[in-house]
Amino acid sequence: MEFSEIGEFGFIERFRPLFESLNGAGTCGIGDDCAVMPFGDEDLLVTTDMLLENTHFLRAGISPYDLGWKTLAVNLSDVAAMGGTPVASFLSVGIPSGIGVEYMDEFMRGYRDLSSLYRVSLAGGDTTRATGENALLALNVAVVGRSPHGAAIMRGGARPGDAVCVTGTLGDSAAGLEMIIAAGGNITSSTRTAGFPGSAASLLEKHWRPRPRVEEALALAATGAVRSMMDISDGVASDLKHILKASGVSARVDIDALPLSAPLKEYAAATGTDAVAMALGGGEDYELLFTAGEKDAERIAAEAAVKITRIGTVTEGESGIVRWCRGGEEIKDDYMGFDHFGARRRNRK
Amino acid sequence: MEFSEIGEFGFIERFRPLFESLNGAGTCGIGDDCAVMPFGDEDLLVTTDMLLENTHFLRAGISPYDLGWKTLAVNLSDVAAMGGTPVASFLSVGIPSGIGVEYMDEFMRGYRDLSSLYRVSLAGGDTTRATGENALLALNVAVVGRSPHGAAIMRGGARPGDAVCVTGTLGDSAAGLEMIIAAGGNITSSTRTAGFPGSAASLLEKHWRPRPRVEEALALAATGAVRSMMDISDGVASDLKHILKASGVSARVDIDALPLSAPLKEYAAATGTDAVAMALGGGEDYELLFTAGEKDAERIAAEAAVKITRIGTVTEGESGIVRWCRGGEEIKDDYMGFDHFGARRRNRK
């Protein structure tokens, strides 16, 4: 059987039951941004992400510095998504013969600069050769973090009536990726300013060097009012469904309310592409998606250092269903996120 | 610059200083089998290993069940090497299009059966496609473990006069690998009994399905007398040097004392290969290498449930140097372990 028939989550469901009897007391494993394990008087958070050349990045499309940055960023974002504090990272690299020491020096410089920003140590890893003429660069990062016992914000806490909110703007990273693909994969960060207007450069920046919302998530967690949270990595359309399924609820999302940046709107207008499709299904935003009671959400948005936008409402009803509204009317589209083994987002008006 | 010029450890030394200022108080990071981090009133242990097709395994040379087993085993062995208790694992898989769901089902079955043996939960991971016609299977595991605060056994505690000891026998896994390579990579565990005498099957078994020495390491740690310890993954010749360098000492090793299994001796005699070279430089034994005071070592060996063999003595002198002795005489050979970017073991009499 091909993986495209069952998808990433179908595969996970095949082996998850085999491991259920091994879950320790209080451990929350597969199915959230991080595993949460009681450890001493705190909770230990652990997350891991694999990045493979040609699947997750094109070597011609990102500088080694930015690749190092981004490889860590996607993992720090998972710790942020729990409202936790990242502590240490573990980096595995499989290096093919076409990559020299200087490339990896630059990679480590980018990795270090983001590590410094959040005071995350590099506490271990694995360095190995990727053998074979066609071997590709393989990267894996694991990050451990900490959280006061019971304080981690899971996906399963959303309740009917909650406001659905996001930080920042959505779709910029997807537009940056489209620009790179349109250029045949031949833009790297070292040539990032060449031939692009300022607004385009900001889309590329968001794609190449995402800022995980670590401090913003800690501030959200400190309000005590956030009921569910995750980071937006596959696109908010797909990611919101994870919160809804975990919480056993539905949601209504107002497409007109989506926070779109001026550069994204400019890009969409200039190229005739669909900014909304990029915002909903594009992925790699690494913004936070969370729910909170209506009044709490208003207060949180007013007091937050980061832009927070309410995009919808949690409703009762079939678990995991999103109803999309535009101009107050429900529309019959189903924006899809990124699934590593199957469907890609639909990109239509 | 090519990685073969500087090797795995040369690369690590290039970036290690960049990260030093980020190390937290009490954290011991790069350079031991696991990172050790104070967490609550305990120590958290973390290790990670990447396994790449054609670098670490040939898909034709191991069954998916055994590959799943071994992928976890090499990481559990690192936790054992600290005298710690493994708690949870995190598995990343990058799956190329040539691998179907049934293959990964078998992989997960092997991974689960070893998880069950040591009650280690699968607490998370990442499942992704490896894109491209020539893409290869990429695996990464991270394991977290626990240890009473300050109790983890590091590499740096060896003292002059200590006995150098190993568990089990050495070189069996290397002989199993040689058999697989000699067969053109076309032996898998499902055909393991075909055409091999019983003793050969035990060498293959050791290569395909290593048993990490988790309980044995906990028992060694409980004696309170083990001064330094690591697991043997690259070959004892190479691995012992890590203990010696970390401890600032030398050692004398008696080659005649090496524990060689009857199947290994039979295999070497039948094929005209060098059992000692396989025992010293072959790697993937996943036995424990440790040092303890002479009297303590005798007591430990007498009381242990596992076979323990003293192979040498820690001495004063230049850090990291091993003097090899045979028939009481020092010999001028330098058995090398596996370095992922450079030298392979020498295989000569």
XYZ file of C-alpha atoms in Angstrom, chain A residues 1-4 6 8 11-12 14-15 18-19 21-24 27-30 34-35 37-56 87-88 90-95 97 99-102 104-105 108-109 111-112 115-116 119-131 134-136 138-140 142 144-147 340-341, chain B residues 1-4 6 8 11-12 14-15 18-19 21-24 27-30 34-35 37-56 87-88 90-95 97 99-102 104-105 108-109 111-112 115-116 119-131 134-136 138-140 142 144-147 340-341:
178
model
C 0.000 0.000 0.000
C 1.256 3.488 -0.850
C 1.532 6.160 1.828
C -0.437 8.547 -0.356
C -3.450 6.788 4.034
C 0.737 11.063 7.433
C 0.117 6.072 9.265
C 0.346 7.419 12.800
C -1.751 2.471 12.473
C 0.990 2.289 15.085
C 0.617 -0.570 19.677
C 2.321 1.882 22.008
C 0.116 0.504 26.999
C 3.604 2.010 27.363
C 2.460 5.559 28.114
C 3.532 6.613 31.591
C 2.433 11.615 29.974
C 0.790 13.190 26.977
C 2.508 11.908 23.873
C 1.628 11.750 20.185
C 5.213 18.639 22.193
C 5.145 15.631 24.448
C 5.982 14.586 30.817
C 5.940 15.214 34.544
C 9.557 15.498 35.674
C 10.306 16.477 39.228
C 8.007 19.368 40.125
C 7.906 20.629 36.538
C 6.735 19.371 33.163
C 9.273 18.401 30.541
C 8.360 19.321 26.963
C 9.956 17.531 24.012
C 9.482 18.022 20.280
C 11.327 16.831 17.183
C 11.276 17.713 13.482
C 13.030 16.236 10.487
C 13.965 18.469 7.531
C 15.010 16.751 4.312
C 16.537 18.361 1.249
C 14.066 18.564 -1.678
C 11.156 17.708 0.626
C 11.361 20.640 3.041
C 15.994 24.900 27.185
C 18.239 22.858 24.919
C 19.855 18.352 19.833
C 20.934 18.493 16.193
C 21.460 15.521 13.871
C 22.998 16.184 10.454
C 23.534 13.713 7.600
C 25.947 15.390 5.202
C 29.654 14.516 -0.223
C 28.507 19.741 0.932
C 31.745 21.192 2.242
C 32.824 22.294 5.688
C 32.243 25.983 4.874
C 28.067 23.631 7.442
C 30.012 26.414 9.216
C 25.905 26.379 12.369
C 26.282 30.183 12.482
C 21.643 27.888 14.117
C 23.738 29.566 16.803
C 19.942 29.766 19.778
C 21.454 32.913 21.297
C 19.319 31.320 25.261
C 18.836 27.728 24.113
C 21.898 25.505 24.503
C 23.063 22.986 21.917
C 23.371 20.011 24.222
C 24.070 17.185 21.798
C 23.374 15.579 18.469
C 24.751 13.329 15.800
C 27.038 14.111 12.868
C 27.150 11.590 10.082
C 27.942 11.153 6.407
C 25.050 10.630 3.950
C 26.568 8.043 1.638
C 22.583 11.097 -4.896
C 22.472 11.451 -1.144
C 20.710 14.527 0.172
C 19.180 15.309 6.163
C 18.528 17.322 9.311
C 16.735 16.500 12.534
C 14.889 17.737 18.994
C 13.488 20.035 25.232
C 11.694 22.715 27.172
C 10.137 23.248 30.561
C 6.797 24.382 31.864
C 3.342 15.151 3.612
C 1.931 12.103 1.874
C 37.129 21.946 2.444
C 36.006 18.303 2.471
C 34.710 16.703 5.654
C 37.137 13.822 5.177
C 38.652 17.133 9.439
C 33.338 14.054 12.547
C 33.632 19.395 12.652
C 32.188 19.319 16.160
C 34.574 23.973 14.852
C 31.146 24.887 16.217
C 30.172 29.145 19.399
C 27.664 27.539 21.746
C 28.204 30.665 26.390
C 24.708 29.176 26.091
C 25.338 26.167 28.340
C 23.140 26.326 31.424
C 24.402 21.133 32.061
C 26.822 18.716 30.482
C 26.285 18.765 26.751
C 28.321 17.706 23.733
C 23.893 11.717 26.681
C 23.406 15.315 27.667
C 20.616 18.431 32.635
C 19.400 19.104 36.157
C 15.605 19.024 36.084
C 13.689 19.275 39.326
C 15.401 17.002 41.845
C 16.578 14.599 39.142
C 18.846 14.689 36.106
C 17.367 14.564 32.639
C 19.330 12.518 30.094
C 18.881 13.093 26.353
C 20.515 11.393 23.385
C 19.844 11.347 19.654
C 21.042 9.262 16.698
C 20.430 9.515 12.980
C 20.390 6.370 10.834
C 20.554 6.811 7.071
C 20.024 4.163 4.422
C 23.280 3.133 2.717
C 25.326 4.899 5.405
C 24.180 2.958 8.465
C 11.715 6.915 29.706
C 10.451 7.934 26.272
C 10.843 10.320 19.735
C 11.004 8.894 16.221
C 11.430 10.850 12.983
C 11.054 8.977 9.692
C 11.626 10.293 6.174
C 10.012 7.749 3.830
C 8.328 6.506 -2.454
C 8.735 2.068 0.715
C 5.174 0.965 1.315
C 2.971 1.037 4.379
C 3.569 -2.670 5.114
C 6.817 0.653 7.939
C 4.238 -1.462 9.809
C 7.097 -0.121 13.918
C 6.477 -3.663 15.191
C 10.459 -0.682 17.362
C 7.520 -1.463 19.625
C 10.111 -0.408 23.545
C 8.008 -2.938 25.473
C 8.820 0.045 29.132
C 9.865 3.051 27.039
C 6.976 5.083 25.631
C 6.870 6.505 22.107
C 6.010 10.059 23.025
C 6.297 11.843 19.699
C 8.115 12.245 16.437
C 7.832 13.378 12.864
C 6.574 11.501 9.809
C 7.517 12.903 6.444
C 7.995 12.006 2.807
C 11.555 11.843 1.395
C 11.014 13.393 -2.026
C 16.717 8.529 -5.457
C 15.588 9.489 -1.979
C 16.661 7.154 0.801
C 16.098 8.557 6.848
C 15.578 7.782 10.541
C 16.263 9.748 13.679
C 15.849 10.910 20.396
C 15.005 10.960 27.143
C 15.921 9.224 30.357
C 16.246 9.967 34.038
C 18.911 9.539 36.664
C 31.902 8.746 9.737
C 33.976 11.084 7.630
